[in-house]
Amino acid sequence: MAINHPSFGVMDPDRVIIFDTTLRDGEQSPGFSMNLEEKLRMAEALAELGADVLEAGFPIASPGDFESVQSIARRFAKDGPVVCGLARTSPGDIQKAADAIKDAARGRIHTFVSTSPLHMRVKLRMEPEAVLEMVTASVTMARNATADVEWSAEDGTRTEMDFLCRCVEAAIKAGATTINIPDTVGYAVPEDMFRIFNTVRERVPGADGVILSTHNHNDLGLAVANTIAAIRAGARQVECTINGIGERAGNASLEEIAMALRTRQDAIPVTNGVQTKNILRTSRLLATITGFDVQPNKAIVGRNAFAHESGIHQDGMLKDSSTYEIMTPESVGWTKSSLVLGKHSGRAAFKDKLKALGYEVGDNAMNDAFKRFKDLADRKKVVYDEDIVALVDDEVVRANDRIKLTGLSVSTGMHTRPIASIALEVDGEVREGVAGGDGGVDATFAALRVAFPHDVNLKLYAVQSVTGGTDAQARVTVRLEEEGKLVDGQGADTDTIVASARAYVHALNKLLVKRARTAPGEFKSEMGQALSA
Ligand code: KIV
Ligand code: ZN
C-alpha cells in the first residue's frame, strides 16, 4: 500500500528518504562540535546535496542546540528539507523539540527510548510494561505538536523481537509516521538487519502505513552494509552522516550509501534524491569546519579513492577507465583537471571557478577571497582547485569572527630563541603582543596569549598539506579546551606559522561563541573577562 506521509505526501514505494544526522549524531561525537554559523552553512550544503530530512540537533541538550534547531527550522521553505529535533520521552524534552521546530515549513519531532533488556534494566531501571506506556505517552504528546513524528527503539537490534514489535505497534497506534530501529551499538550483521525489518514489516499491524527507518553505527565496520540489508527488507528511510562521523566509530556514511545505491541499482532497485556531484564539496566543507580530514583511503571522498598507483592499473585505466573504476570521479564531484588559475587570472575567472566548484559567495566574502587568492597566486607557482576550496572555506569559516588576525612576524632559526610579534583586532580594537617560545609556532601562540589574555589548554595541533610541493598551503587544526568544552579551529596558508595563528584565532572565536551560549556563571574564564573589560 502506498504511504501518505505528512511531509512527503503519497510516497513512491521505491523512494528512499535520506535522513541526515551529521548535525546531531555526528556533531555530538568528541571534537566535532560546530557553532551556529557552521551548522547553518552545513545545513545549506546538505539541502543542496538533496538530503530529505535534517536532524538539526537535540533541543533540550543546551541553549545552543535549541537555537541551532530553531534557526535551521526557520531557514528552509516547503521545498527544502524537513527539519527534525530529537527528544527523549519526557514532556520537557518533547516540548523543547516542539518549540524548536515550530516555525519550520516542514518540521519533525524524533522521540526515542531504549527497548533492549539491558538498557531497560541498567539505564532506565524500568519494567518493559512501563517503557511501553512511555512509548504511547511520548508519541501522543509529539503528535499533538506536529503531524510528522518519528519514534526510535534505542538499542533496537538487541531488543527481544516480541517486545520490539509491541513497542512499534504502540508507537504507530499513537501516531508515529516513521519507525526507526537503530543499531545503536553497531552490533548487528546484515542478516540480523534483514530479519528484524522483515519481521516488523510482516508482523506489526499498521507497519505498511508508516516509513520504516534504519540507523546504523559502525563499530564493526558494517554500518553501510546493514543499511543496505535494511533497505532490501523494506526500510525506506536511511539515517546517515557525511564522512560517516558520529558516536564512537561513527554512523553509516551518506556518501557511501548514495553511491552504493547508484552504482548497484541492479541489486538494490530504489531511488533517492542525492545530487551526487555535490558529495565531495559537502564532505570537504565538513572537514574544514570540524578540522578532521577523512583518511586517504576513505571510500568515495578519500584522496586516494580514485587514484591509481600501480603500473598495471594505470595501463588499464589508460585503455578504458571502467577496468578499474566502478564509478566516475566526476559523478561525486572530483574534477579532472586540477590545475586552475594563476596570478594573471582576473575576478571573473575566479568567480567562474568558484561556481564550477559549487560555491555561491556573497560580494564581501568574494572580495576578501579574491584578495587572498591574488596573494596566494603571487606566492605559489600553481593554484589548484584544492587550494581554492581551502581558501574559500577558510574565508567563510571566519566571516563572523570577533577576533581577527591582522599581523604576524616571527623570527626563528638555529641557536636563537624564536620571537613572535602579533597584531589582532578584537571587536574592532587593536591589540598587540610579543613573546618568545620553543619554536616559531610556540612563540606565536604565546604572543597571542599576550595580545588576548586567556587560559585554555591546547589539546591538539595538526598540520596537513592541501596539495603537494614545498609551496603548498598548510591546513592547520588547533583544538582548545576550556572547562571541559572542546573547540577546533582551522587555518590555511602557504606559511605554516601563519596557518597556525589563523587556526588558533579561529578556535578562540569558537570558544567565545560557546561561552556566550552557556548559561551565565557556568563558564568562567579570563578570556571572558578580557572581552568584557
Ligand atoms: O544510535 C541511536 O540509537 C540514536 C538514537 C537517538 C536514534 O542515535
Ligand atoms: Zn545514533
Coordinates of C-alpha atoms in Angstrom, one line a residue, residues 60 81 120 185 237 249 260 278 297 439 474 476 481 502 517:
I60 CA 16.9 20.1 25.3
P81 CA 14.4 19.6 3.8
M120 CA 15.8 -1.0 30.3
V185 CA 26.0 0.0 19.4
Q237 CA 14.4 5.9 5.3
A249 CA 33.3 4.6 15.2
A260 CA 26.2 2.1 -3.4
N278 CA 27.8 17.7 -4.6
N297 CA 41.6 5.5 1.5
G439 CA 59.7 27.3 18.2
A474 CA 49.3 24.1 5.0
V476 CA 46.3 23.5 10.5
E481 CA 39.8 23.0 25.8
R502 CA 44.8 31.6 11.9
R517 CA 25.7 30.3 24.6

